[in-house]
């Protein structure tokens, strides 16, 4: 029962966090899909199925928060690089502010602000 | 392009077919995602010895995960969500869909055959639907699954989407149970009082002028008195075990309001007294006319 509760909770937590992390991963630089996955999988517990990142990228592109450009690669065919659009930068700034507020609040509750 | 063994190639195609199938009809661009997946696999296996084996590819695909884990519910078309829940659970959703499936299985043939017989058996068709040979089993099973779904739900929020699936069979089952629970003694008392009236026909017939009045007043008196006493008993049981009605009629009755029960019992007690008074008056009137 406890395991189920924890699984549900961590799944919900990851769902919201992944979009924030994807946008932050391409903040100020353009990366191709696999590079984004590599950067995110280093965060412990964040990415359970690596494939999850690709539908998120697709959705963010559809919403206009990220744009894509094709770049030639020395290792094979041209790769699709993702970068933040102006709208994406605004959204990311809003999301980061919101995350900071939540994190500060949680830190305070945990007594980490002292 | 990396070189794969035949088995690995087949495995990859099978995986991509699953990806395409799963993303079909959703709001994400499936071509773009498939392209990303291919790039991902190539990048991961860049340094693997070629031809890439089934096992090496499988390790990469396992890390990518099953496509159905990738996207959130709102990105999946409604009809696919139903199938997914039915196929892979979670268990409480599966039960809800089984409940509804059994209910539909019961309903369809019943509607088809009963429409034809409806006019001929106007008063009997609801009973035939409920308890007709074979058909009732499906409804009973559907009800059992519905109650199991209720038991598995931890709170009312978890029931939100399932209501439409489980409520039809619950309602259909609860209505006759409620009617039997409230009025079975009343129906029995009608039979008994009519029987008593007829067995004392000769005595009643002495009062010719008020025979009809006397007959029906007696029947109503007995029914009202029995119903009043029966409901009084139900109220006592409920008072002793407050969860009694809530357990039977879950989730529709959460708290039983004694105020409503008191009002109904007041009406029944009043009716009993009025009928008793009417009976006495009719007897007194007839006795006066006959012997005084």
Short mmCIF file of C-alpha atoms in Angstrom, two decimals, chain B residues 7-274:
data_model
loop_
_atom_site.label_atom_id
_atom_site.label_comp_id
_atom_site.label_asym_id
_atom_site.label_seq_id
_atom_site.Cartn_x
_atom_site.Cartn_y
_atom_site.Cartn_z
CA UNK B 7 16.28 -10.50 -35.04
CA UNK B 8 17.18 -7.00 -33.84
CA UNK B 9 15.75 -5.46 -37.03
CA UNK B 10 12.48 -7.31 -36.49
CA UNK B 11 12.42 -6.25 -32.82
CA UNK B 12 12.96 -2.61 -33.77
CA UNK B 13 10.21 -2.67 -36.41
CA UNK B 14 7.87 -4.28 -33.93
CA UNK B 15 8.68 -1.59 -31.35
CA UNK B 16 8.21 1.25 -33.85
CA UNK B 17 4.92 -0.29 -34.96
CA UNK B 18 3.79 -0.15 -31.32
CA UNK B 19 4.91 3.47 -31.11
CA UNK B 20 2.97 4.41 -34.25
CA UNK B 21 -0.09 2.46 -33.17
CA UNK B 22 -0.10 4.01 -29.74
CA UNK B 23 0.40 7.59 -30.90
CA UNK B 24 -2.22 7.26 -33.66
CA UNK B 25 -5.06 9.74 -33.19
CA UNK B 26 -3.29 11.50 -30.31
CA UNK B 27 -2.27 15.13 -30.24
CA UNK B 28 1.50 14.56 -30.64
CA UNK B 29 3.33 14.32 -33.97
CA UNK B 30 3.99 10.59 -34.37
CA UNK B 31 6.39 10.99 -37.34
CA UNK B 32 8.55 13.39 -35.38
CA UNK B 33 8.61 11.05 -32.38
CA UNK B 34 9.49 8.05 -34.53
CA UNK B 35 12.35 10.03 -36.04
CA UNK B 36 13.53 10.98 -32.55
CA UNK B 37 13.40 7.36 -31.44
CA UNK B 38 15.48 6.24 -34.43
CA UNK B 39 18.04 8.96 -33.71
CA UNK B 40 18.10 7.97 -30.05
CA UNK B 41 18.74 4.33 -30.85
CA UNK B 42 21.49 5.18 -33.32
CA UNK B 43 23.20 7.47 -30.85
CA UNK B 44 23.00 4.90 -28.05
CA UNK B 45 24.35 2.09 -30.20
CA UNK B 46 26.98 4.12 -32.02
CA UNK B 47 29.80 2.35 -30.27
CA UNK B 48 28.26 -1.11 -30.16
CA UNK B 49 29.85 -3.81 -32.29
CA UNK B 50 28.01 -4.37 -35.54
CA UNK B 51 25.78 -5.99 -36.48
CA UNK B 52 23.96 -4.90 -33.34
CA UNK B 53 22.49 -7.89 -31.53
CA UNK B 54 18.93 -8.33 -30.35
CA UNK B 55 20.07 -8.10 -26.71
CA UNK B 56 21.93 -4.82 -27.20
CA UNK B 57 18.94 -3.26 -28.95
CA UNK B 58 16.53 -4.64 -26.38
CA UNK B 59 18.50 -2.95 -23.55
CA UNK B 60 18.09 0.42 -25.30
CA UNK B 61 14.39 -0.15 -25.97
CA UNK B 62 13.82 -1.14 -22.34
CA UNK B 63 15.34 2.16 -21.22
CA UNK B 64 13.08 4.01 -23.68
CA UNK B 65 10.15 2.22 -22.07
CA UNK B 66 6.75 1.13 -23.36
CA UNK B 67 5.11 3.82 -25.56
CA UNK B 68 1.94 3.75 -23.47
CA UNK B 69 3.95 5.13 -20.52
CA UNK B 70 5.08 8.13 -22.50
CA UNK B 71 2.08 10.31 -22.90
CA UNK B 72 -0.38 11.72 -20.47
CA UNK B 73 -4.06 10.82 -20.51
CA UNK B 74 -5.14 14.07 -22.16
CA UNK B 75 -3.00 13.26 -25.21
CA UNK B 76 -4.79 9.95 -25.76
CA UNK B 77 -8.13 9.79 -27.58
CA UNK B 78 -11.04 8.78 -25.32
CA UNK B 79 -11.82 5.49 -27.08
CA UNK B 80 -8.19 4.38 -26.74
CA UNK B 81 -8.20 5.28 -23.05
CA UNK B 82 -11.16 2.90 -22.55
CA UNK B 83 -9.35 0.04 -24.27
CA UNK B 84 -6.12 0.73 -22.41
CA UNK B 85 -7.82 0.72 -19.05
CA UNK B 86 -9.61 -2.48 -19.91
CA UNK B 87 -6.44 -4.15 -21.13
CA UNK B 88 -3.90 -3.14 -18.54
CA UNK B 89 -5.87 -1.86 -15.60
CA UNK B 90 -5.41 -0.49 -13.04
CA UNK B 91 -7.56 -3.16 -11.48
CA UNK B 92 -10.27 -0.83 -10.20
CA UNK B 93 -10.91 0.56 -13.73
CA UNK B 94 -11.00 -2.94 -15.16
CA UNK B 95 -13.70 -3.87 -12.69
CA UNK B 96 -15.72 -0.80 -13.64
CA UNK B 97 -15.55 -1.68 -17.34
CA UNK B 98 -16.43 -5.31 -16.66
CA UNK B 99 -19.43 -4.08 -14.65
CA UNK B 100 -20.59 -1.95 -17.55
CA UNK B 101 -19.88 -4.67 -20.12
CA UNK B 102 -21.98 -7.21 -18.19
CA UNK B 103 -24.74 -4.63 -17.80
CA UNK B 104 -24.81 -4.00 -21.57
CA UNK B 105 -24.70 -7.75 -22.28
CA UNK B 106 -27.70 -8.14 -20.03
CA UNK B 107 -29.53 -5.10 -21.42
CA UNK B 108 -29.23 -5.70 -25.18
CA UNK B 109 -30.93 -9.09 -25.48
CA UNK B 110 -33.45 -8.09 -22.83
CA UNK B 111 -34.44 -4.97 -24.79
CA UNK B 112 -34.63 -6.94 -28.04
CA UNK B 113 -36.87 -9.71 -26.79
CA UNK B 114 -38.83 -7.71 -24.30
CA UNK B 115 -39.93 -5.06 -26.78
CA UNK B 116 -41.84 -7.75 -28.62
CA UNK B 117 -43.46 -9.03 -25.46
CA UNK B 118 -43.92 -5.66 -23.81
CA UNK B 119 -47.54 -5.06 -24.74
CA UNK B 120 -48.64 -8.59 -23.99
CA UNK B 121 -46.94 -8.69 -20.61
CA UNK B 122 -47.16 -5.10 -19.59
CA UNK B 123 -47.19 -5.72 -15.87
CA UNK B 124 -44.79 -8.61 -15.85
CA UNK B 125 -41.98 -7.44 -18.05
CA UNK B 126 -39.97 -5.60 -15.36
CA UNK B 127 -39.96 -8.75 -13.27
CA UNK B 128 -39.04 -10.86 -16.31
CA UNK B 129 -36.18 -8.51 -17.10
CA UNK B 130 -34.89 -8.64 -13.56
CA UNK B 131 -35.28 -12.31 -12.85
CA UNK B 132 -35.88 -13.97 -16.24
CA UNK B 133 -33.93 -17.17 -16.90
CA UNK B 134 -30.28 -16.47 -17.64
CA UNK B 135 -30.51 -12.72 -18.01
CA UNK B 136 -30.59 -12.07 -14.27
CA UNK B 137 -27.23 -13.80 -13.79
CA UNK B 138 -25.48 -11.15 -15.88
CA UNK B 139 -27.11 -8.39 -13.89
CA UNK B 140 -26.18 -10.02 -10.60
CA UNK B 141 -22.57 -10.43 -11.78
CA UNK B 142 -22.53 -6.83 -12.96
CA UNK B 143 -23.79 -5.75 -9.54
CA UNK B 144 -21.09 -7.80 -7.77
CA UNK B 145 -18.36 -6.20 -9.89
CA UNK B 146 -19.86 -2.77 -9.24
CA UNK B 147 -19.71 -3.35 -5.48
CA UNK B 148 -16.11 -4.60 -5.83
CA UNK B 149 -15.26 -1.38 -7.69
CA UNK B 150 -16.79 0.60 -4.84
CA UNK B 151 -14.81 -1.36 -2.27
CA UNK B 152 -11.54 -0.74 -4.09
CA UNK B 153 -12.08 3.01 -4.38
CA UNK B 154 -10.26 4.74 -1.58
CA UNK B 155 -12.32 7.93 -1.77
CA UNK B 156 -15.14 9.51 -3.77
CA UNK B 157 -12.65 11.29 -6.03
CA UNK B 158 -11.42 7.93 -7.27
CA UNK B 159 -14.98 7.06 -8.27
CA UNK B 160 -15.52 10.21 -10.34
CA UNK B 161 -15.02 8.81 -13.85
CA UNK B 162 -16.37 5.37 -13.01
CA UNK B 163 -19.83 6.48 -11.95
CA UNK B 164 -21.25 6.22 -15.44
CA UNK B 165 -19.97 2.64 -15.70
CA UNK B 166 -21.14 1.25 -12.38
CA UNK B 167 -24.22 3.29 -11.44
CA UNK B 168 -26.68 1.73 -13.95
CA UNK B 169 -26.37 -1.77 -12.51
CA UNK B 170 -26.28 -0.46 -8.93
CA UNK B 171 -29.44 1.61 -9.42
CA UNK B 172 -31.27 -1.21 -11.16
CA UNK B 173 -30.42 -3.52 -8.30
CA UNK B 174 -31.10 -1.10 -5.48
CA UNK B 175 -34.58 -0.02 -6.63
CA UNK B 176 -36.25 -3.43 -6.12
CA UNK B 177 -34.25 -3.99 -2.93
CA UNK B 178 -35.45 -0.63 -1.60
CA UNK B 179 -39.05 -1.35 -2.61
CA UNK B 180 -38.98 -4.77 -0.97
CA UNK B 181 -37.33 -3.36 2.12
CA UNK B 182 -39.91 -0.60 2.52
CA UNK B 183 -43.12 -2.20 1.32
CA UNK B 184 -42.90 -6.00 1.60
CA UNK B 185 -44.80 -6.05 4.93
CA UNK B 186 -47.33 -3.59 3.44
CA UNK B 187 -47.99 -5.90 0.48
CA UNK B 188 -48.25 -8.90 2.80
CA UNK B 189 -50.64 -6.99 5.08
CA UNK B 190 -52.91 -6.17 2.10
CA UNK B 191 -53.22 -9.89 1.40
CA UNK B 192 -53.85 -10.73 5.04
CA UNK B 193 -56.38 -7.94 5.61
CA UNK B 194 -58.29 -8.79 2.42
CA UNK B 195 -58.30 -12.43 3.56
CA UNK B 196 -59.59 -11.52 7.02
CA UNK B 197 -62.30 -9.28 5.53
CA UNK B 198 -63.49 -12.05 3.25
CA UNK B 199 -63.42 -14.71 5.98
CA UNK B 200 -65.63 -12.46 8.14
CA UNK B 201 -67.91 -11.68 5.26
CA UNK B 202 -71.04 -12.63 7.09
CA UNK B 203 -70.35 -10.33 10.01
CA UNK B 204 -69.51 -7.46 7.69
CA UNK B 205 -72.54 -8.11 5.50
CA UNK B 206 -74.72 -7.34 8.51
CA UNK B 207 -73.80 -3.73 7.95
CA UNK B 208 -75.03 -3.60 4.36
CA UNK B 209 -75.14 0.15 3.96
CA UNK B 210 -71.45 0.63 4.80
CA UNK B 211 -70.03 -2.63 3.53
CA UNK B 212 -67.63 -1.01 0.99
CA UNK B 213 -66.52 1.68 3.44
CA UNK B 214 -65.89 -0.82 6.15
CA UNK B 215 -64.00 -3.19 3.86
CA UNK B 216 -61.56 -0.62 2.52
CA UNK B 217 -61.12 1.25 5.79
CA UNK B 218 -60.10 -2.01 7.42
CA UNK B 219 -57.59 -2.78 4.63
CA UNK B 220 -56.07 0.73 4.78
CA UNK B 221 -55.95 0.57 8.57
CA UNK B 222 -54.05 -2.72 8.58
CA UNK B 223 -51.64 -1.55 5.84
CA UNK B 224 -50.91 1.78 7.52
CA UNK B 225 -50.46 0.15 10.93
CA UNK B 226 -48.16 -2.59 9.61
CA UNK B 227 -46.12 -0.10 7.54
CA UNK B 228 -45.82 2.22 10.52
CA UNK B 229 -44.65 -0.57 12.79
CA UNK B 230 -42.27 -1.93 10.14
CA UNK B 231 -40.67 1.47 9.57
CA UNK B 232 -40.45 1.96 13.28
CA UNK B 233 -38.48 -1.30 13.41
CA UNK B 234 -36.25 -0.16 10.52
CA UNK B 235 -35.61 3.12 12.31
CA UNK B 236 -34.65 1.22 15.47
CA UNK B 237 -32.25 -1.00 13.52
CA UNK B 238 -30.75 2.08 11.90
CA UNK B 239 -30.36 3.76 15.27
CA UNK B 240 -28.62 0.69 16.68
CA UNK B 241 -26.39 0.28 13.62
CA UNK B 242 -25.99 3.67 11.90
CA UNK B 243 -24.05 2.20 8.95
CA UNK B 244 -26.82 -0.28 8.11
CA UNK B 245 -28.54 1.58 5.25
CA UNK B 246 -25.30 3.16 4.04
CA UNK B 247 -23.72 -0.28 3.60
CA UNK B 248 -26.71 -1.70 1.72
CA UNK B 249 -27.21 1.26 -0.60
CA UNK B 250 -23.60 2.37 -0.99
CA UNK B 251 -22.73 4.94 -2.39
CA UNK B 252 -26.14 6.62 -2.65
CA UNK B 253 -27.05 6.80 1.02
CA UNK B 254 -24.20 8.17 3.06
CA UNK B 255 -26.09 9.60 5.99
CA UNK B 256 -29.66 8.75 6.78
CA UNK B 257 -31.61 11.79 7.89
CA UNK B 258 -33.79 10.81 10.87
CA UNK B 259 -35.85 14.00 10.32
CA UNK B 260 -37.25 12.65 7.03
CA UNK B 261 -37.93 9.22 8.53
CA UNK B 262 -39.69 10.83 11.50
CA UNK B 263 -41.94 12.84 9.16
CA UNK B 264 -42.86 9.77 7.11
CA UNK B 265 -43.53 7.77 10.25
CA UNK B 266 -45.64 10.65 11.59
CA UNK B 267 -47.78 10.54 8.44
CA UNK B 268 -48.17 6.76 8.70
CA UNK B 269 -49.05 6.99 12.42
CA UNK B 270 -51.62 9.71 11.61
CA UNK B 271 -53.13 7.58 8.85
CA UNK B 272 -53.32 4.60 11.21
CA UNK B 273 -55.13 6.67 13.82
CA UNK B 274 -57.55 8.18 11.26
#
